[in-house]
């Protein structure tokens, strides 16, 4: 008589090997849990393979192009740069492959069982894994974390193929399309617009809302808009895109607004991402998926099924890799029976890597006022900062939003918003201030190195004490 294979038992089974999933698996394994992780495609998920990392590798090529183009101003004579984007693509892939290999190596070292296949959750915490060859195995976890992530959204009349691309296809390009339209002026759309403009393409952004980068503090968004206009990016807001007609040369003519058209070589559809709960099964479980496809969770990332959690882009929280990491820790701590604190979503760090970069934590000025805070605000421009002048990157500012204290002076720091050179690397001081609920007086005691870009944050906080060195 043939034996019925029994399900393999684990302390934790993770479905999805992107940032939410692999961080959960590695963190749990480091705490001594026996872990399995199921991934149907490549480890690293969207972030490593089709998102954060490749997009930033492209942006770095754009930065090198900018530097070489302006090298003469630094006393370095060189010929005008030309782009070999096939090399950029190879370089990007090497970075991606190295990082994906790194995750595989860490999983091996920590004895995380990685299963290649599609995982479907059924009753009793059972995850059925269907391998690419069609065979199935069953894994049972005392706890289960769903981390199936998201995929690009599309809009009617714009099916992928030929010149119509989502971020997935753009990041596989080995040439720079000469005329590009980006549909959607959110963070990802702006990163692509910035990249291709800096590499010499003619770029137009078509945004249905009244402004690009909605949700950003206005002072910050205005700097990006001015910088984009200097790069000759054509920004059209308040326009709806209706369709397109392919031309004979591999491009297409996009229709938008009141009968307007634009002929381009590439259309980048960047209108957001939808949660990918499509292949998770969930029959016979208490896990609830809402109309928009998000798995419903409480503030501790607990689904409707006891012991089953969901993290990352699969749930309706900020679609950021590091938010997935934070949620993973919250879940694993609970699986370990430890006390976990919910993620404070209104204070997570945000970073947009277009040129100029944007970074912030906490509410902007308008948002803080709308929330009923009595605020006092200080902002200082990078053109007053010595390091920014040395690197010749003076567009941008640091803005600090503080609550007016009982003594009428600037008290607790609510938000720190920055735009300019390398601000994504400078946010940490502001992030800590906001999350530590530190006051202006406390943070003003800290010293920033000189000359450094971070002096601008220090100076902005100092000015809120009522005294300052500059302006
Ligand atoms: C162009 C671009 C740039 C971005 N830049 C940034 C950035 O700079 N910073 C930032 O923080 N975020 C950025 N993001 C967002 C970031 O990539 C996502 O927030 C992050 O990847 C979400 O992680 P996740 O683990 O929830 O999902 P994903 O990364 O989408 O991973 C989910 C994984 O689950 C797998 N999977 C799905 N269903 C199943 C199943 N049933 N069985 C097995 N496996 C399954 C998928 O194959 C995938 O590998 C960017 C995204 C894009 C597209």
Coordinates of C-alpha atoms and ligand atoms in Angstrom, one line a residue:
X1 CA 0.0 0.0 0.0
X2 CA 1.5 3.4 -1.0
X3 CA 1.9 5.9 1.8
X4 CA 0.0 9.1 1.8
X5 CA 2.6 11.9 2.2
X6 CA 2.1 13.8 5.4
X7 CA 2.3 17.5 5.5
X8 CA 5.6 19.0 6.7
X9 CA 5.3 21.0 9.9
X10 CA 6.9 24.4 10.5
X11 CA 6.7 27.1 13.2
X12 CA 6.2 29.6 10.4
X13 CA 5.2 29.3 6.7
X14 CA 5.6 32.4 4.7
X15 CA 3.9 32.8 1.3
X16 CA 5.8 35.2 -0.9
X17 CA 9.6 35.9 -1.0
X18 CA 9.6 39.7 -1.4
X19 CA 10.7 42.2 1.2
X20 CA 7.7 41.4 3.5
X21 CA 8.2 37.7 3.1
X22 CA 11.9 37.3 3.2
X23 CA 12.3 39.7 6.1
X24 CA 9.7 37.7 8.1
X25 CA 11.5 34.4 7.2
X26 CA 15.0 35.6 8.1
X27 CA 13.9 37.4 11.3
X28 CA 12.0 34.4 12.5
X29 CA 14.8 32.0 11.7
X30 CA 17.2 34.3 13.6
X31 CA 14.9 33.9 16.6
X32 CA 15.2 30.1 16.3
X33 CA 11.9 29.4 14.5
X34 CA 11.7 26.6 11.9
X35 CA 10.6 28.4 8.8
X36 CA 9.5 27.6 5.2
X37 CA 9.1 30.3 2.6
X38 CA 7.2 29.7 -0.7
X39 CA 8.0 31.9 -3.7
X40 CA 6.6 31.3 -7.2
X41 CA 9.1 33.5 -9.0
X42 CA 12.3 35.1 -7.9
X43 CA 13.4 35.7 -4.3
X44 CA 13.4 39.4 -3.5
X45 CA 10.0 40.0 -5.1
X46 CA 9.0 43.3 -6.8
X47 CA 11.5 45.4 -4.8
X48 CA 14.7 43.5 -5.9
X49 CA 13.6 42.3 -9.3
X50 CA 11.1 44.8 -10.7
X51 CA 11.1 47.8 -8.3
X52 CA 13.2 49.7 -5.9
X53 CA 16.6 48.3 -6.8
X54 CA 16.5 48.3 -10.6
X55 CA 14.8 51.7 -10.6
X56 CA 17.5 53.2 -8.4
X57 CA 20.2 51.5 -10.6
X58 CA 18.8 53.4 -13.6
X59 CA 18.6 56.6 -11.6
X60 CA 22.3 56.2 -10.7
X61 CA 23.2 56.0 -14.4
X62 CA 21.2 59.2 -15.0
X63 CA 23.2 60.8 -12.2
X64 CA 26.5 59.8 -13.7
X65 CA 25.3 61.2 -17.0
X66 CA 24.5 64.5 -15.3
X67 CA 27.9 64.6 -13.6
X68 CA 29.8 64.0 -16.8
X69 CA 27.7 66.5 -18.7
X70 CA 28.7 69.2 -16.1
X71 CA 32.2 68.0 -15.5
X72 CA 33.7 71.1 -17.2
X73 CA 32.3 73.3 -14.4
X74 CA 34.5 71.3 -12.0
X75 CA 37.6 71.8 -14.2
X76 CA 37.4 68.3 -15.8
X77 CA 37.3 68.4 -19.6
X78 CA 35.6 65.5 -21.3
X79 CA 33.6 64.9 -24.4
X80 CA 29.8 65.1 -24.2
X81 CA 28.5 61.8 -22.6
X82 CA 26.8 59.3 -24.8
X83 CA 24.5 56.6 -23.4
X84 CA 25.0 52.8 -23.9
X85 CA 21.9 51.7 -22.0
X86 CA 22.6 48.0 -22.8
X87 CA 25.5 48.4 -20.4
X88 CA 23.2 50.1 -17.8
X89 CA 20.8 47.1 -18.2
X90 CA 23.6 44.6 -17.6
X91 CA 24.9 46.5 -14.7
X92 CA 21.4 46.7 -13.1
X93 CA 20.9 42.9 -13.7
X94 CA 24.3 42.2 -12.0
X95 CA 23.3 44.2 -9.0
X96 CA 19.9 42.4 -8.8
X97 CA 21.4 39.0 -9.3
X98 CA 23.9 39.6 -6.6
X99 CA 21.3 40.7 -4.1
X100 CA 18.9 37.9 -5.0
X101 CA 21.8 35.4 -4.5
X102 CA 22.5 37.1 -1.2
X103 CA 18.9 36.4 0.1
X104 CA 19.2 32.8 -1.1
X105 CA 22.5 32.5 0.8
X106 CA 21.1 34.0 4.0
X107 CA 18.1 31.7 3.8
X108 CA 20.4 28.7 3.4
X109 CA 22.6 29.8 6.3
X110 CA 19.6 30.2 8.6
X111 CA 18.0 26.9 7.4
X112 CA 14.9 28.6 5.9
X113 CA 13.3 26.0 3.6
X114 CA 12.7 27.9 0.3
X115 CA 10.1 26.2 -1.9
X116 CA 9.7 27.3 -5.5
X117 CA 6.0 27.2 -6.4
X118 CA 2.7 28.8 -5.8
X119 CA 1.4 28.7 -2.3
X120 CA -2.3 28.4 -1.6
X121 CA -3.6 28.7 2.0
X122 CA -6.4 26.3 3.0
X123 CA -8.0 25.3 6.3
X124 CA -5.9 24.4 9.3
X125 CA -2.9 26.6 8.4
X126 CA -2.1 24.3 5.5
X127 CA -0.2 25.8 2.5
X128 CA -0.4 23.7 -0.6
X129 CA 2.6 24.4 -2.8
X130 CA 2.3 23.7 -6.6
X131 CA 5.7 23.5 -8.1
X132 CA 6.4 24.6 -11.7
X133 CA 6.3 20.8 -12.7
X134 CA 2.7 20.6 -11.4
X135 CA 3.6 18.4 -8.3
X136 CA 2.2 19.5 -5.0
X137 CA 3.4 19.4 -1.4
X138 CA 1.7 20.5 1.8
X139 CA 3.3 22.7 4.5
X140 CA 1.6 23.4 7.8
X141 CA 2.7 26.4 9.9
X142 CA 1.8 27.0 13.5
X143 CA 1.8 30.6 12.1
X144 CA 1.4 31.7 8.5
X145 CA 2.4 35.0 7.0
X146 CA 0.9 36.0 3.7
X147 CA 3.2 38.3 1.7
X148 CA 2.1 38.0 -1.9
X149 CA 2.7 41.6 -2.7
X150 CA 1.3 43.6 -5.7
X151 CA 1.4 44.0 -9.4
X152 CA 1.1 47.1 -11.7
X153 CA -2.3 48.5 -12.3
X154 CA -3.4 49.1 -15.9
X155 CA -5.8 51.6 -17.4
X156 CA -8.5 50.9 -20.0
X157 CA -7.2 51.0 -23.6
X158 CA -3.6 50.6 -22.5
X159 CA -2.7 46.9 -22.6
X160 CA 1.0 46.0 -22.1
X161 CA 3.0 45.3 -25.3
X162 CA 5.1 47.2 -27.8
X163 CA 5.4 50.8 -26.7
X164 CA 3.0 50.4 -23.8
X165 CA 4.9 49.5 -20.7
X166 CA 4.5 49.2 -16.9
X167 CA 7.4 49.4 -14.6
X168 CA 8.0 45.7 -15.2
X169 CA 8.9 46.3 -18.9
X170 CA 10.6 49.6 -18.4
X171 CA 13.1 48.0 -16.1
X172 CA 14.0 45.5 -18.8
X173 CA 14.8 48.1 -21.4
X174 CA 18.3 48.1 -23.0
X175 CA 17.8 51.4 -24.8
X176 CA 16.5 54.9 -24.0
X177 CA 13.3 55.7 -25.8
X178 CA 13.6 59.1 -27.3
X179 CA 10.1 60.4 -26.6
X180 CA 8.5 59.2 -23.4
X181 CA 5.1 59.8 -21.9
X182 CA 4.6 58.8 -18.3
X183 CA 1.0 58.4 -17.3
X184 CA 0.8 59.1 -13.6
X185 CA 2.8 61.6 -11.7
X186 CA 3.3 59.6 -8.5
X187 CA 6.6 58.6 -6.9
X188 CA 7.4 55.8 -9.4
X189 CA 6.3 57.9 -12.4
X190 CA 8.4 60.8 -11.3
X191 CA 11.5 58.5 -10.9
X192 CA 11.1 57.3 -14.4
X193 CA 10.5 60.8 -15.8
X194 CA 13.6 62.0 -14.0
X195 CA 15.7 59.1 -15.2
X196 CA 14.8 59.3 -18.9
X197 CA 14.9 63.1 -19.0
X198 CA 18.4 63.1 -17.5
X199 CA 19.4 60.6 -20.2
X200 CA 18.3 62.9 -22.9
X201 CA 14.8 61.8 -23.7
X202 CA 11.9 64.2 -24.3
X203 CA 9.6 63.4 -21.4
X204 CA 5.9 64.4 -20.7
X205 CA 4.0 63.5 -17.5
X206 CA 0.2 63.3 -17.8
X207 CA -1.5 63.4 -14.5
X208 CA -5.2 63.4 -13.9
X209 CA -5.0 65.2 -10.5
X210 CA -4.3 68.9 -10.2
X211 CA -0.7 68.3 -9.3
X212 CA 2.1 65.7 -9.5
X213 CA 3.3 64.0 -6.3
X214 CA -0.1 64.6 -4.6
X215 CA 0.2 64.3 -0.8
X216 CA 3.6 65.9 -0.6
X217 CA 4.1 69.2 1.3
X218 CA 3.5 72.0 -1.2
X219 CA 6.9 73.6 -0.7
X220 CA 8.6 70.3 -1.4
X221 CA 6.4 69.4 -4.4
X222 CA 7.0 72.9 -5.8
X223 CA 10.8 72.4 -5.8
X224 CA 10.4 69.1 -7.7
X225 CA 8.1 70.8 -10.3
X226 CA 10.6 73.7 -10.8
X227 CA 13.5 71.3 -11.1
X228 CA 11.6 69.1 -13.6
X229 CA 10.7 72.1 -15.6
X230 CA 14.4 73.1 -15.7
X231 CA 15.1 69.7 -17.2
X232 CA 12.4 70.4 -19.7
X233 CA 10.0 67.7 -18.5
X234 CA 6.6 68.7 -19.8
X235 CA 4.1 68.4 -16.9
X236 CA 0.5 68.3 -17.7
X237 CA -1.9 68.0 -14.8
X238 CA -5.7 67.7 -14.6
X239 CA -5.8 65.7 -17.9
X240 CA -7.3 62.3 -18.5
X241 CA -5.7 59.9 -20.9
X242 CA -8.3 58.2 -23.2
X243 CA -6.5 56.0 -25.6
X244 CA -3.7 55.6 -28.1
X245 CA -3.2 54.7 -31.8
X246 CA 0.0 52.8 -32.7
X247 CA 2.1 54.4 -35.5
X248 CA 4.2 52.6 -38.1
X249 CA 7.6 53.0 -36.4
X250 CA 6.9 51.1 -33.2
X251 CA 5.6 54.1 -31.3
X252 CA 2.1 55.4 -30.6
X253 CA 0.0 58.5 -30.5
X254 CA -1.6 59.1 -27.1
X255 CA -4.9 60.9 -26.8
X256 CA -5.6 62.9 -23.8
X257 CA -7.4 66.0 -22.4
X258 CA -9.7 67.9 -24.7
X259 CA -8.8 66.2 -28.0
X260 CA -5.0 66.6 -27.6
X261 CA -2.5 64.1 -28.9
X262 CA 1.2 63.3 -28.3
X263 CA 3.4 61.0 -30.5
X264 CA 5.9 59.0 -28.4
X265 CA 8.2 56.0 -28.6
X266 CA 7.2 54.7 -25.1
X267 CA 4.3 55.0 -22.8
X268 CA 5.0 54.3 -19.2
X269 CA 1.8 53.5 -17.4
X270 CA 2.4 54.3 -13.7
X271 CA -0.9 54.5 -12.1
X272 CA -0.3 52.5 -8.9
X273 CA -0.2 48.9 -8.0
X274 CA -2.9 46.5 -6.9
X275 CA -2.6 43.8 -4.3
X276 CA -1.9 40.3 -5.6
X277 CA -4.2 38.0 -3.7
X278 CA -5.2 36.2 -6.9
X279 CA -3.3 32.9 -6.2
X280 CA -3.5 32.7 -2.5
X281 CA -6.5 30.3 -2.4
X282 CA -7.9 31.2 1.1
X283 CA -10.9 28.8 0.7
X284 CA -12.0 27.4 4.0
X285 CA -10.1 30.1 5.9
X286 CA -11.2 33.2 7.8
X287 CA -9.0 35.4 5.8
X288 CA -11.0 38.2 4.2
X289 CA -10.1 40.0 1.0
X290 CA -11.8 43.4 0.5
X291 CA -13.3 44.6 -2.8
X292 CA -10.0 46.3 -3.8
X293 CA -8.1 43.0 -3.3
X294 CA -6.3 43.9 -0.1
X295 CA -6.2 41.2 2.6
X296 CA -8.0 42.7 5.6
X297 CA -5.9 43.0 8.8
X298 CA -6.0 44.7 12.2
X299 CA -3.3 47.1 13.4
X300 CA -1.2 44.0 14.4
X301 CA -1.4 42.6 10.8
X302 CA -3.7 39.8 12.0
X303 CA -6.1 38.5 9.4
X304 CA -9.6 37.0 10.3
X305 CA -7.9 33.6 10.7
X306 CA -6.2 33.1 14.1
X307 CA -2.4 32.7 13.6
X308 CA -2.5 33.9 10.0
X309 CA -0.9 37.4 9.3
X310 CA -0.5 39.5 6.2
X311 CA 2.1 42.1 5.4
X312 CA 3.5 44.4 2.7
X313 CA 1.7 45.5 -0.4
X314 CA -0.9 42.8 0.1
X315 CA -2.5 44.9 2.8
X316 CA -3.7 48.5 2.7
X317 CA -0.7 50.2 4.2
X318 CA 2.0 52.3 2.6
X319 CA 3.4 50.4 -0.4
X320 CA 7.0 50.6 0.7
X321 CA 9.5 47.8 1.1
X322 CA 10.6 49.0 4.6
X323 CA 7.0 49.1 5.8
X324 CA 6.9 45.4 4.8
X325 CA 10.0 44.8 6.9
X326 CA 8.5 46.5 9.9
X327 CA 5.2 44.6 9.6
X328 CA 7.1 41.3 9.3
X329 CA 8.8 42.0 12.7
X330 CA 5.4 42.8 14.2
X331 CA 4.0 39.5 13.0
X332 CA 7.0 37.3 14.0
X333 CA 7.1 38.8 17.5
X334 CA 3.4 37.8 17.9
X335 CA 4.1 34.3 16.5
X336 CA 6.9 34.1 19.2
X337 CA 4.4 35.1 21.9
X338 CA 6.2 38.4 22.4
X339 CA 4.8 41.9 22.8
X340 CA 4.6 43.7 19.5
X341 CA 3.9 47.3 18.8
X342 CA 1.9 48.3 15.7
X343 CA 3.6 50.2 13.0
X344 CA 2.9 53.9 13.2
X345 CA 2.0 54.4 9.6
X346 CA 1.7 58.2 9.9
X347 CA 5.4 58.4 10.8
X348 CA 7.1 56.0 8.5
X349 CA 10.0 57.3 6.4
X350 CA 9.2 58.1 2.7
X351 CA 11.8 58.5 0.1
X352 CA 11.5 59.4 -3.6
X353 CA 14.7 59.1 -5.6
X354 CA 14.0 61.4 -8.5
X355 CA 16.4 64.3 -9.1
X356 CA 16.0 66.2 -6.8
X357 CA 15.3 63.6 -4.2
X358 CA 12.5 63.9 -1.6
X359 CA 12.4 62.4 1.9
X360 CA 10.0 63.0 4.8
X361 CA 8.5 61.6 7.9
X362 CA 5.4 62.9 9.7
X363 CA 2.8 65.3 8.3
X364 CA 3.6 68.2 6.0
X365 CA 2.4 71.7 6.9
X366 CA -1.0 71.5 5.3
X367 CA -1.7 68.0 6.7
X368 CA -0.6 69.0 10.2
X369 CA -2.9 72.0 10.1
X370 CA -5.8 70.0 8.7
X371 CA -5.3 67.6 11.6
X372 CA -5.9 70.5 14.0
X373 CA -2.4 71.1 15.2
X374 CA -1.3 74.7 15.9
X375 CA 2.0 74.6 14.1
X376 CA 5.1 76.7 13.6
X377 CA 7.2 76.0 10.6
X378 CA 10.8 76.7 9.5
X379 CA 12.4 76.1 6.1
X380 CA 15.9 76.7 4.9
X381 CA 17.1 76.3 1.3
X382 CA 20.1 74.2 0.2
X383 CA 21.5 77.2 -1.6
X384 CA 22.6 78.5 1.9
X385 CA 24.4 75.2 2.6
X386 CA 28.2 75.0 1.9
X387 CA 28.3 71.3 1.0
X388 CA 25.4 71.8 -1.5
X389 CA 27.4 74.5 -3.2
X390 CA 30.5 72.4 -3.2
X391 CA 28.6 69.6 -5.0
X392 CA 26.7 72.2 -7.1
X393 CA 23.3 70.8 -6.1
X394 CA 21.5 73.8 -4.5
X395 CA 17.9 73.2 -5.5
X396 CA 15.9 72.1 -2.5
X397 CA 15.1 72.8 1.2
X398 CA 14.6 71.4 4.6
X399 CA 11.3 72.1 6.3
X400 CA 10.5 71.3 9.9
X401 CA 6.9 71.4 11.2
X402 CA 6.6 71.7 15.0
X403 CA 3.7 72.0 17.3
X404 CA 3.4 75.2 19.3
X405 CA 4.0 74.3 22.9
X406 CA 2.1 75.6 26.0
X407 CA 4.7 78.4 26.3
X408 CA 3.9 79.6 22.8
X409 CA 7.3 78.5 21.5
X410 CA 8.0 75.7 19.0
X411 CA 7.7 72.4 20.9
X412 CA 7.4 68.8 19.6
X413 CA 8.6 68.1 16.1
X414 CA 5.7 66.7 14.0
X415 CA 7.1 66.5 10.5
X416 CA 10.5 66.8 8.7
X417 CA 10.3 67.2 5.0
X418 CA 13.3 67.6 2.7
X419 CA 13.9 67.9 -1.0
X420 CA 17.4 68.2 -2.6
X421 CA 20.7 66.4 -2.8
X422 CA 20.9 63.0 -1.1
X423 CA 18.0 63.8 1.2
X424 CA 17.0 60.1 1.2
X425 CA 20.3 59.5 3.1
X426 CA 19.7 62.5 5.4
X427 CA 16.3 61.8 6.7
X428 CA 17.4 59.7 9.7
X429 CA 17.8 62.7 12.1
X430 CA 14.3 64.0 11.2
X431 CA 12.8 60.5 11.3
X432 CA 14.2 59.9 14.8
X433 CA 13.0 63.3 16.0
X434 CA 9.5 62.7 14.7
X435 CA 9.2 59.1 16.1
X436 CA 10.9 59.9 19.4
X437 CA 8.4 62.8 19.7
X438 CA 11.4 65.0 20.4
X439 CA 11.1 68.8 20.9
X440 CA 12.8 71.5 18.9
X441 CA 14.9 72.4 22.0
X442 CA 16.1 68.8 22.4
X443 CA 17.1 68.3 18.8
X444 CA 18.7 71.7 18.6
X445 CA 21.3 70.5 21.1
X446 CA 22.7 67.9 18.6
X447 CA 25.7 68.9 16.5
X448 CA 25.9 68.2 12.7
X449 CA 29.3 67.8 11.1
X450 CA 30.6 70.6 9.0
X451 CA 30.5 71.0 6.0
X452 CA 27.7 68.6 5.5
X453 CA 24.3 68.5 3.8
X454 CA 22.7 67.5 7.2
X455 CA 23.7 70.9 8.6
X456 CA 20.6 72.2 6.9
X457 CA 18.3 70.1 9.0
X458 CA 20.2 71.1 12.2
X459 CA 20.1 74.8 11.2
X460 CA 16.3 74.6 10.4
X461 CA 15.6 73.1 13.9
X462 CA 17.9 75.6 15.5
X463 CA 16.0 78.5 13.9
X464 CA 12.8 77.2 15.5
X465 CA 14.3 77.9 19.0
X466 CA 14.1 81.6 18.0
X467 CA 17.9 81.9 17.5
X468 CA 20.1 80.8 14.6
X469 CA 23.3 81.2 12.6
X470 CA 21.8 81.9 9.2
X471 CA 18.6 83.5 8.1
Ligands
LIG1 C1 9.4 50.8 -10.0 C2 9.2 50.6 -8.5 C3 10.0 51.3 -7.6 C4 9.9 51.2 -6.2 N1 10.7 51.9 -5.4 C5 10.6 51.7 -4.1 C6 11.5 52.4 -3.2 O1 12.4 53.1 -3.6 N2 11.4 52.2 -1.9 C7 10.4 51.4 -1.4 O2 10.3 51.2 -0.1 N3 9.5 50.8 -2.2 C8 9.6 50.9 -3.5 N4 8.7 50.2 -4.3 C9 7.7 49.4 -3.7 C10 8.2 48.1 -3.2 O3 8.8 47.4 -4.3 C11 7.1 47.3 -2.6 O4 6.5 48.0 -1.6 C12 7.6 46.0 -2.0 O5 8.3 45.2 -3.0 C13 6.5 45.2 -1.4 O6 7.0 44.0 -0.8 P1 6.1 42.7 -0.6 O7 7.0 41.7 -0.1 O8 4.8 43.1 0.0 O9 5.6 42.3 -2.1 P2 6.5 41.9 -3.4 O10 7.8 42.6 -3.4 O11 5.5 42.2 -4.6 O12 6.7 40.4 -3.3 C14 5.7 39.5 -3.3 C15 6.2 38.1 -3.8 O13 5.2 37.1 -3.6 C16 5.2 36.2 -4.7 N5 3.9 35.6 -4.7 C17 2.7 36.2 -4.9 N6 1.7 35.3 -4.8 C18 2.3 34.1 -4.5 C19 1.8 32.8 -4.2 N7 0.5 32.6 -4.1 N8 2.7 31.8 -3.9 C20 4.1 32.1 -3.9 N9 4.6 33.3 -4.2 C21 3.7 34.3 -4.4 C22 5.6 37.1 -5.9 O14 6.1 36.4 -6.9 C23 6.6 38.1 -5.3 O15 7.9 37.7 -5.4 C24 8.9 50.3 -5.7 C25 8.0 49.6 -6.6 C26 8.2 49.8 -7.9 C27 7.3 49.0 -8.9

